[in-house]
Coordinates of C-alpha atoms (C1' of nucleotides) and ligand atoms in Angstrom, one line a residue:
Chain X
X1 CA 41.9 38.4 9.1
X2 CA 41.0 34.7 9.1
X3 CA 43.9 32.3 8.9
X4 CA 45.0 31.6 5.3
X5 CA 44.8 27.9 5.8
X6 CA 41.6 26.0 6.6
X7 CA 42.1 22.3 6.6
X8 CA 38.9 21.5 8.6
X9 CA 36.4 19.7 6.3
X10 CA 33.2 21.7 5.7
X11 CA 30.6 20.6 8.2
X12 CA 27.8 19.4 6.0
X13 CA 24.8 19.2 8.2
X14 CA 23.2 16.6 5.9
X15 CA 26.3 14.3 6.2
X16 CA 26.4 14.9 9.9
X17 CA 22.9 13.9 10.4
X18 CA 23.5 10.6 8.5
X19 CA 26.6 9.9 10.5
X20 CA 25.0 10.7 13.8
X21 CA 22.3 8.3 13.0
X22 CA 24.9 5.5 12.8
X23 CA 25.0 5.2 9.1
X24 CA 27.9 5.6 6.7
X25 CA 27.8 8.8 4.7
X26 CA 27.5 7.8 1.0
X27 CA 26.7 9.8 -2.1
X28 CA 23.3 8.1 -2.7
X29 CA 22.2 8.8 0.9
X30 CA 23.2 12.5 0.7
X31 CA 21.5 12.8 -2.7
X32 CA 18.2 11.2 -1.5
X33 CA 18.1 13.5 1.6
X34 CA 18.9 16.5 -0.7
X35 CA 16.1 15.5 -3.1
X36 CA 13.6 15.1 -0.2
X37 CA 14.7 18.5 1.1
X38 CA 12.7 20.3 -1.6
X39 CA 10.1 17.7 -2.5
X40 CA 7.8 16.6 0.3
X41 CA 5.6 13.5 -0.1
X42 CA 7.2 11.9 -3.1
X43 CA 7.4 8.2 -4.0
X44 CA 10.5 6.2 -4.5
X45 CA 10.5 6.6 -8.3
X46 CA 10.3 10.4 -8.1
X47 CA 13.2 10.4 -5.6
X48 CA 15.1 8.1 -8.0
X49 CA 14.6 10.4 -10.9
X50 CA 15.7 13.4 -8.9
X51 CA 18.8 11.6 -7.6
X52 CA 19.7 10.6 -11.1
X53 CA 20.1 14.3 -12.1
X54 CA 23.1 14.7 -9.7
X55 CA 24.3 11.1 -9.4
X56 CA 23.5 9.3 -12.7
X57 CA 24.8 5.9 -11.8
X58 CA 22.3 5.4 -8.9
X59 CA 20.0 2.4 -9.2
X60 CA 16.4 2.3 -8.2
X61 CA 17.2 -0.4 -5.8
X62 CA 19.7 1.8 -4.1
X63 CA 17.0 4.4 -3.7
X64 CA 14.7 1.9 -2.1
X65 CA 17.6 0.7 0.2
X66 CA 18.5 4.3 1.2
X67 CA 14.9 5.3 1.8
X68 CA 14.5 2.1 4.0
X69 CA 17.7 2.9 5.9
X70 CA 16.9 6.5 6.5
X71 CA 13.3 5.7 7.5
X72 CA 14.7 3.0 9.9
X73 CA 16.9 5.5 11.7
X74 CA 14.2 8.2 11.8
X75 CA 15.7 10.7 9.4
X76 CA 12.9 10.2 6.9
X77 CA 9.2 9.4 7.4
X78 CA 7.3 7.0 5.3
X79 CA 3.6 7.4 4.7
X80 CA 1.3 4.9 2.8
X81 CA -2.0 6.4 1.6
X82 CA -4.4 4.0 0.1
X83 CA -4.2 3.9 -3.6
X84 CA -0.8 5.5 -3.8
X85 CA 2.7 4.1 -3.7
X86 CA 4.6 4.8 -0.5
X87 CA 5.5 8.5 0.0
X88 CA 8.6 9.9 1.8
X89 CA 9.3 13.1 3.6
X90 CA 12.0 14.7 5.7
X91 CA 9.6 16.3 8.2
X92 CA 10.0 13.9 11.1
X93 CA 9.6 13.9 14.8
X94 CA 6.6 16.3 15.0
X95 CA 3.8 13.8 14.5
X96 CA 2.0 15.8 11.9
X97 CA -0.9 14.4 9.9
X98 CA -2.0 14.5 6.2
X99 CA -4.8 15.8 4.0
X100 CA -5.2 13.7 0.9
X101 CA -7.3 14.7 -2.1
X102 CA -9.4 11.7 -2.9
X103 CA -9.7 13.0 -6.5
X104 CA -6.2 14.0 -7.6
X105 CA -4.0 12.7 -4.8
X106 CA -2.6 16.0 -3.8
X107 CA -1.2 15.9 -0.2
X108 CA -0.9 18.7 2.4
X109 CA 0.6 18.6 5.8
X110 CA -1.6 19.4 8.8
X111 CA -0.2 20.1 12.2
X112 CA -1.1 17.8 15.0
X113 CA -3.5 19.6 17.4
X114 CA -2.3 17.6 20.3
X115 CA 1.5 17.6 19.7
X116 CA 3.3 14.5 21.0
X117 CA 2.6 11.0 19.7
X118 CA 0.3 9.3 20.1
X119 CA -1.8 12.4 19.9
X120 CA -5.0 10.4 20.3
X121 CA -5.9 7.4 22.4
X122 CA -9.0 5.2 21.8
X123 CA -11.4 4.7 24.8
X124 CA -10.7 0.9 24.7
X125 CA -7.2 0.0 23.7
X126 CA -8.0 -3.7 23.6
X127 CA -4.7 -4.4 25.4
X128 CA -2.6 -2.8 22.7
X129 CA 0.5 -0.7 23.7
X130 CA -0.1 2.1 21.3
X131 CA 2.8 4.2 20.1
X132 CA 1.3 6.1 17.2
X133 CA -2.0 7.5 16.0
X134 CA -1.9 8.0 12.3
X135 CA -4.6 10.4 11.0
X136 CA -5.4 10.8 7.3
X137 CA -8.0 13.3 6.3
X138 CA -9.6 12.5 2.9
X139 CA -11.4 15.1 0.9
X140 CA -11.3 17.3 -2.2
X141 CA -8.5 19.8 -2.6
X142 CA -9.5 23.4 -3.3
X143 CA -8.7 22.9 -7.0
X144 CA -10.7 19.7 -7.4
X145 CA -13.6 21.0 -5.3
X146 CA -13.8 24.0 -7.6
X147 CA -14.3 21.8 -10.6
X148 CA -18.1 21.3 -11.2
X149 CA -17.5 17.9 -12.5
X150 CA -16.5 16.8 -9.0
X151 CA -19.4 18.4 -7.2
X152 CA -21.3 15.1 -6.9
X153 CA -19.9 12.0 -5.3
X154 CA -16.8 13.3 -3.6
X155 CA -15.2 9.8 -3.3
X156 CA -13.5 9.0 -6.5
X157 CA -10.0 7.7 -6.7
X158 CA -10.2 6.5 -10.3
X159 CA -10.3 9.5 -12.5
X160 CA -7.8 12.3 -12.2
X161 CA -8.8 15.4 -14.2
X162 CA -6.1 17.9 -13.4
X163 CA -2.3 17.4 -13.3
X164 CA -1.0 15.9 -10.1
X165 CA 1.5 18.0 -8.2
X166 CA 2.5 15.3 -5.8
X167 CA 4.1 13.1 -7.1
Chain G
X1 CA -52.8 -23.6 10.4
X2 CA -50.7 -21.8 8.0
X3 CA -51.7 -22.1 4.4
X4 CA -50.3 -25.3 2.8
X5 CA -48.8 -23.3 -0.1
X6 CA -46.0 -20.7 0.3
X7 CA -44.9 -19.4 -3.0
X8 CA -43.2 -16.3 -1.6
X9 CA -39.4 -16.6 -2.1
X10 CA -37.6 -16.6 1.2
X11 CA -36.5 -13.1 2.1
X12 CA -32.8 -13.3 2.2
X13 CA -31.6 -10.2 3.9
X14 CA -28.2 -10.5 2.2
X15 CA -29.7 -10.7 -1.3
X16 CA -32.1 -7.9 -0.4
X17 CA -29.2 -5.6 0.7
X18 CA -27.4 -6.3 -2.6
X19 CA -30.5 -5.6 -4.7
X20 CA -31.4 -2.5 -2.7
X21 CA -27.9 -1.2 -3.4
X22 CA -28.7 -1.3 -7.1
X23 CA -26.6 -4.4 -7.9
X24 CA -27.7 -7.7 -9.4
X25 CA -27.9 -10.5 -7.0
X26 CA -25.3 -13.2 -8.0
X27 CA -23.9 -16.2 -6.3
X28 CA -20.3 -14.7 -6.0
X29 CA -21.7 -11.6 -4.4
X30 CA -23.8 -13.4 -1.8
X31 CA -20.8 -15.7 -1.1
X32 CA -18.4 -12.8 -0.6
X33 CA -20.8 -11.0 1.8
X34 CA -21.4 -14.3 3.6
X35 CA -17.6 -14.9 4.0
X36 CA -17.1 -11.3 5.3
X37 CA -19.9 -11.9 7.8
X38 CA -17.8 -14.0 10.0
X39 CA -14.2 -12.8 9.1
X40 CA -13.6 -9.1 9.6
X41 CA -10.5 -7.4 8.2
X42 CA -9.5 -10.1 5.6
X43 CA -7.7 -9.6 2.3
X44 CA -9.0 -10.4 -1.1
X45 CA -7.2 -13.7 -1.2
X46 CA -8.6 -14.9 2.1
X47 CA -12.1 -14.0 0.8
X48 CA -11.4 -15.9 -2.3
X49 CA -10.3 -19.0 -0.5
X50 CA -13.4 -18.8 1.7
X51 CA -15.7 -18.3 -1.2
X52 CA -14.2 -21.3 -3.0
X53 CA -15.5 -23.6 -0.3
X54 CA -19.1 -23.0 -1.2
X55 CA -18.7 -21.8 -4.8
X56 CA -15.7 -23.6 -6.3
X57 CA -15.8 -22.1 -9.7
X58 CA -15.2 -18.5 -8.5
X59 CA -12.2 -16.7 -9.8
X60 CA -9.9 -14.4 -7.9
X61 CA -10.7 -11.7 -10.4
X62 CA -14.4 -12.1 -9.7
X63 CA -13.7 -11.7 -5.9
X64 CA -11.8 -8.5 -6.7
X65 CA -14.6 -7.3 -8.8
X66 CA -17.3 -8.1 -6.3
X67 CA -15.3 -6.5 -3.4
X68 CA -14.9 -3.4 -5.6
X69 CA -18.6 -3.3 -6.5
X70 CA -19.7 -3.9 -2.9
X71 CA -17.3 -1.3 -1.6
X72 CA -18.5 1.1 -4.3
X73 CA -22.1 1.0 -3.0
X74 CA -21.2 1.1 0.6
X75 CA -22.0 -2.5 1.6
X76 CA -18.4 -3.3 2.3
X77 CA -15.6 -1.1 3.7
X78 CA -12.0 -1.2 2.5
X79 CA -9.1 -0.4 4.6
X80 CA -5.5 -0.2 3.5
X81 CA -3.0 -0.4 6.4
X82 CA 0.6 0.2 5.5
X83 CA 2.5 -3.0 4.8
X84 CA -0.6 -5.1 4.3
X85 CA -2.7 -5.8 1.3
X86 CA -6.1 -4.1 1.4
X87 CA -8.5 -5.5 4.0
X88 CA -12.3 -5.7 3.8
X89 CA -15.1 -5.8 6.4
X90 CA -18.9 -5.6 6.5
X91 CA -19.0 -3.1 9.4
X92 CA -19.9 0.1 7.5
X93 CA -21.6 3.3 8.2
X94 CA -20.3 3.8 11.7
X95 CA -17.0 5.5 11.0
X96 CA -15.0 3.3 13.4
X97 CA -11.3 3.2 13.5
X98 CA -8.5 0.5 13.7
X99 CA -5.7 -0.7 16.0
X100 CA -2.9 -2.4 14.1
X101 CA -0.2 -4.4 15.8
X102 CA 3.0 -3.2 14.2
X103 CA 4.6 -6.5 15.0
X104 CA 2.1 -9.2 13.9
X105 CA -0.5 -7.3 11.9
X106 CA -3.4 -8.2 14.2
X107 CA -6.3 -5.8 13.8
X108 CA -8.9 -4.6 16.2
X109 CA -11.8 -2.3 15.8
X110 CA -12.0 0.8 17.9
X111 CA -15.2 2.8 18.2
X112 CA -15.1 6.4 17.1
X113 CA -15.3 8.7 20.1
X114 CA -17.0 11.4 18.1
X115 CA -19.4 9.4 16.0
X116 CA -20.2 10.8 12.6
X117 CA -17.6 11.2 9.8
X118 CA -15.4 13.2 9.7
X119 CA -14.9 12.8 13.4
X120 CA -12.0 15.1 13.5
X121 CA -11.2 18.3 11.6
X122 CA -7.8 19.9 11.4
X123 CA -7.3 23.5 12.4
X124 CA -6.2 24.5 9.0
X125 CA -8.0 22.5 6.3
X126 CA -5.9 24.2 3.5
X127 CA -9.0 24.6 1.4
X128 CA -9.9 21.0 1.4
X129 CA -13.5 19.8 1.6
X130 CA -12.9 17.0 4.0
X131 CA -15.3 14.0 4.1
X132 CA -13.4 11.5 6.2
X133 CA -10.9 11.3 8.9
X134 CA -9.2 7.9 8.9
X135 CA -7.4 7.1 12.2
X136 CA -5.1 4.2 12.5
X137 CA -3.6 3.4 15.9
X138 CA -0.3 1.6 15.6
X139 CA 1.1 -0.4 18.6
X140 CA 1.8 -3.8 20.0
X141 CA -1.1 -6.2 20.6
X142 CA -1.4 -7.7 24.1
X143 CA 0.1 -11.0 22.8
X144 CA 3.1 -9.3 21.1
X145 CA 3.7 -6.8 24.0
X146 CA 3.9 -9.8 26.4
X147 CA 6.7 -11.4 24.4
X148 CA 10.0 -10.2 26.0
X149 CA 11.7 -10.2 22.6
X150 CA 9.5 -7.3 21.5
X151 CA 10.1 -5.2 24.6
X152 CA 12.7 -3.1 22.9
X153 CA 12.1 -1.2 19.6
X154 CA 8.3 -1.5 19.3
X155 CA 8.3 -0.6 15.6
X156 CA 9.1 -3.7 13.7
X157 CA 7.1 -4.7 10.7
X158 CA 9.6 -7.2 9.3
X159 CA 9.5 -10.1 11.7
X160 CA 6.4 -11.9 12.9
X161 CA 7.0 -14.2 15.8
X162 CA 3.6 -15.5 16.5
X163 CA 0.9 -16.8 14.2
X164 CA -1.2 -14.1 12.5
X165 CA -4.9 -14.2 13.2
X166 CA -5.9 -11.6 10.6
X167 CA -5.6 -12.6 7.8
Chain I
dG1 C1' -39.6 -16.9 -23.3
dT2 C1' -36.5 -13.3 -25.1
dC3 C1' -33.4 -9.7 -24.7
dT4 C1' -29.8 -7.0 -22.9
dA5 C1' -27.0 -4.6 -19.7
dG6 C1' -24.4 -6.0 -16.2
dT7 C1' -21.4 -9.7 -14.4
dT8 C1' -18.0 -13.4 -14.4
dT9 C1' -14.4 -16.1 -16.6
dT10 C1' -10.2 -16.6 -18.9
dG11 C1' -5.9 -15.0 -19.8
dA12 C1' -2.5 -11.6 -19.6
dG13 C1' -0.2 -7.5 -18.0
dT14 C1' 1.5 -3.9 -14.7
dT15 C1' 3.2 -1.6 -10.7
dA16 C1' 5.5 -1.2 -6.5
dT17 C1' 8.5 -3.6 -4.0
dT18 C1' 11.7 -7.2 -2.3
dC19 C1' 15.4 -10.7 -2.5
dA20 C1' 20.2 -12.4 -3.4
dA21 C1' 24.9 -12.5 -5.0
dA22 C1' 28.8 -10.1 -6.4
dA23 C1' 31.3 -5.7 -6.7
dC24 C1' 32.4 -1.7 -4.3
dA25 C1' 33.6 2.0 -0.9
dC26 C1' 33.4 4.4 3.8
dC27 C1' 36.1 4.8 7.6
dA28 C1' 38.4 2.6 11.8
dC29 C1' 42.8 1.2 12.6
dT30 C1' 47.5 0.8 12.0
Chain S
dA1 C1' 48.8 7.1 3.8
dG2 C1' 47.7 2.4 3.2
dT3 C1' 44.8 -1.5 4.3
dG4 C1' 40.9 -4.5 5.9
dG5 C1' 36.4 -5.5 7.0
dT6 C1' 31.8 -4.5 7.1
dG7 C1' 28.2 -2.0 5.4
dT8 C1' 26.5 -0.3 1.0
dT9 C1' 25.4 -0.4 -3.9
dT10 C1' 24.9 -2.6 -8.3
dT11 C1' 23.2 -6.0 -11.1
dG12 C1' 19.8 -9.2 -12.1
dA13 C1' 15.7 -11.5 -11.0
dA14 C1' 11.5 -12.6 -8.7
dT15 C1' 7.3 -11.6 -6.2
dA16 C1' 2.7 -9.9 -4.4
dA17 C1' -1.2 -7.4 -5.1
dC18 C1' -3.8 -5.7 -8.2
dT19 C1' -5.7 -4.2 -12.9
dC20 C1' -7.1 -4.6 -17.8
dA21 C1' -9.6 -6.6 -21.8
dA22 C1' -12.2 -9.7 -24.5
dA23 C1' -15.3 -13.5 -24.7
dA24 C1' -18.9 -16.2 -22.3
dC25 C1' -22.5 -16.0 -19.4
dT26 C1' -26.9 -14.7 -16.6
dA27 C1' -30.3 -11.8 -13.6
dG28 C1' -34.1 -9.6 -14.1
dA29 C1' -36.9 -6.4 -17.1
dC30 C1' -40.4 -6.8 -20.6
Ligands
LIG201 MN1 4.0 15.4 5.7
LIG202 MN1 -13.1 -2.6 11.2
LIG203 ZN1 -7.4 17.4 -5.9
LIG204 ZN1 0.8 -8.5 17.6

DNA sequence: GTCTAGTTTTGAGTTATTCAAAACACCACT
DNA sequence: AGTGGTGTTTTGAATAACTCAAAACTAGAC
């Protein structure tokens, strides 16, 4: 026995988060956030190709702009591992860290042991006012470690033997 | 009363380190190592300009090649902070970490509290065989923190108000 | 001294990203 | 509901950092 009329616009939590961050709600922004919802740690071009599926007119530059805007207001986090283009994810505000496979580039989240940022502080801060400790663990992912070709010399960012999952 | 003749070539520790690493000793390689000796955390182009002073014919591509070769054998360390080109330094083998000013890009070394790499290990390694934990502390350097213009919003990688010292 | 694998030069190409001007659209206000 | 203005996106171009490849050269083994 709900009323027959319902004029209230559907409360889209994605749109609300964008508006609450002080940004205008636009189709490219919603599409980028939606794409990031099910693909963590993807580069701008991967986001671009995903967005194109639902919003074909979108330009790559728009995706760069949207990612920059969303990162600027804290709705998206940007992460720049050496040897990879910048990666983006929606998991923000929990100061977690990353495992990167130095062979295939696969990335996994690791929870921060300490919790709040900065989770670590150096003994001598050299006068810096530190706000973040970024920790990147480099190693071989289970799949790459299992491959006997990778048993020697674990540091190798040039050859990728198995398909990359991210991105 | 030393003998009048001394045919033994002067033992250049730089050349020796290159040879001991299994690489041929060449002028560009010595020049790059020499340049890095008094400039820590510099990018390839800065090394290139320094090398040109003593070895004018050297090409930028040679510098990239030398830096890659020296990094490959562990004589030089490469470090890739977000928003900056790759930086190189001669301080290797001690697994130290870095402080980066998010405003002006200044970099300072910080000793690793633990010592040997990987100095940290995540609670859940997700099957990774970890060999390195890279820690980058982001914050405002003393100079940037003193500037009242930077008192609000500490994260700002777009505007640089004072001269950058590195690189 | 000669030879050769390793290195550098020369020249070009690529990737990831940024910049700028013009067209467009969200939404505050009437 | 219509309109205006500012923030956003498109269109088009440029850039920085780096990589690739072939030809010329050279350190060091013999
Ligand atoms: Mn993550
Ligand atoms: Mn250092
Ligand atoms: Zn892997
Ligand atoms: Zn600074």
